[in-house]
């Protein structure tokens, strides 16, 4: 604290000090008169007063040194200061008390029973922002050295000194209690009551001195703090953008519904709303427009509900509406559809009309149901179903959806075990030359032979693998199996057959994929040029920058890049030119109705012409009938794949089939293929990504 600050503080505290002096001076004067009555003891009394003053200075000095360590609980420093004080031979004991009256440090230099006097001084701590009483210091000191040789005069002087000391302590205690203790007690009472229930309680101090000013400042601070706490409480439980309650309020709301339930038969409808393609709005129009979009949706939800309903935003593009009373699930579904209709009204952003779309999952439970607190998770199950099966609609949770969820959850939790126990199996489907019927390649297709659920197709478990973050592990699993299959093919004299494996979208953003492919090929002693890596257009679009770099790295290793399911996604010449693509696979959706469908014939013809112009190899998927194969050959498609030729099988069965072909000296006939198809397991052959 600077010197001007100290002077200002002293000036502010003068009225309180003046009042205390006015209360104690008469007593001190009386003591002086009594002391001066004896000429013999005048000199001795002077020494006594000097000693008392000295001890007071020591106490004041000690209080100043101890204030900061005591307030910051550095008791070792407090003890050190007491040790310094005890060097004075007249001091026999010193004690430091904290603000609660508990003794923190105690020093004694004389045996118990010695006559001592005591000085007690408050310990005040100030750091510029606040000033508090941190405790007090009490010093006991002895007049023994002054009493030596005084004889009878010492007895008289001691009596006078004791009387004066007692009068001084009483006067100071009374004045301190009036001018300091009572105001502090009032303020402490207000603080304690405020701590108990969080409300503001004013300190009723009407004096005009510093304590009165402090009380008025304290009352103003209480009022301001109370308002600020109310604002903070509202901010903590409400979304700052829309003003709706947030996720933190949801648990309290569900507990309130359970507690205030009028009848155990009452039903609560919980609607979990997720906006479809909100990311696209942010990416297209910017985040400010996205915020405007969310505010508009929140206002529509407020306008679509009844006064007793509850609307909240959980974050991002997720909203919740709770209807505390519905008659049945049909009524809940009708209510959710009305919410969907309200959301779907066009919104103008940047002079563009945007039609919002949302998906809603609904869960209905009795108000006294123990699962009431689980309503968000239950509605999320229905929302997951509607997002994956029919976006933009409403789904109400039922037993079938819960069974699907439990199965999906069981499978997701079993994925690590599936890897460790090698429950995942890689099967292979042949790719043939449509002219010669020779097998030119195999496509690796993953299956899961679950010990309880049997053989599971990739369409069911691959999304779970992706959600659980095991995509890279599965890709390397398939890659290792494919390299092992290449070894077996080479040993069987089929080194010219290539193997195609599918890459999930996340792998195109993994810069370590090329290194993993190179290491795996070296480990199995096969060439990367024997591998064909299939990607989808959707994965390219979502990872344009990283996908191009990853594909070029794989291409430099010698691997072939094939674009799978061409024609179903975002097909364009720009994509074919931008990326290092060697082969295009026509999706089976365009093959299914050939040659009957003129539109499909035209589409495949255009794709074949485009591939020929760009120098790309073309392969048709899903060939199941001889007339389809014939139509593909006529359109210039060189390679084909489908049930007409071969169903997916484990590599051992594929090797036996290839060996049978070699022994007959020709590719199996269509009749033999049909027999093989009928004998093979009926499992979806596509590797869905």
Coordinates of C-alpha atoms in Angstrom, one line a residue, residues 49-64 85 119 121 139:
X49 CA 4.2 3.0 31.7
X50 CA 7.2 2.9 29.4
X51 CA 7.2 -0.9 29.6
X52 CA 3.5 -1.0 28.9
X53 CA 3.9 1.3 25.9
X54 CA 6.8 -0.8 24.7
X55 CA 4.7 -4.0 24.8
X56 CA 1.9 -2.3 23.0
X57 CA 4.3 -1.3 20.2
X58 CA 5.7 -4.8 20.1
X59 CA 2.1 -6.1 19.9
X60 CA 1.2 -3.6 17.1
X61 CA 4.4 -4.4 15.3
X62 CA 3.8 -8.2 15.7
X63 CA 0.2 -7.8 14.5
X64 CA 1.4 -6.1 11.4
X85 CA 8.9 -11.3 20.1
X119 CA -1.8 -6.8 25.8
X121 CA -4.3 -6.3 19.7
X139 CA 1.2 -10.7 24.8

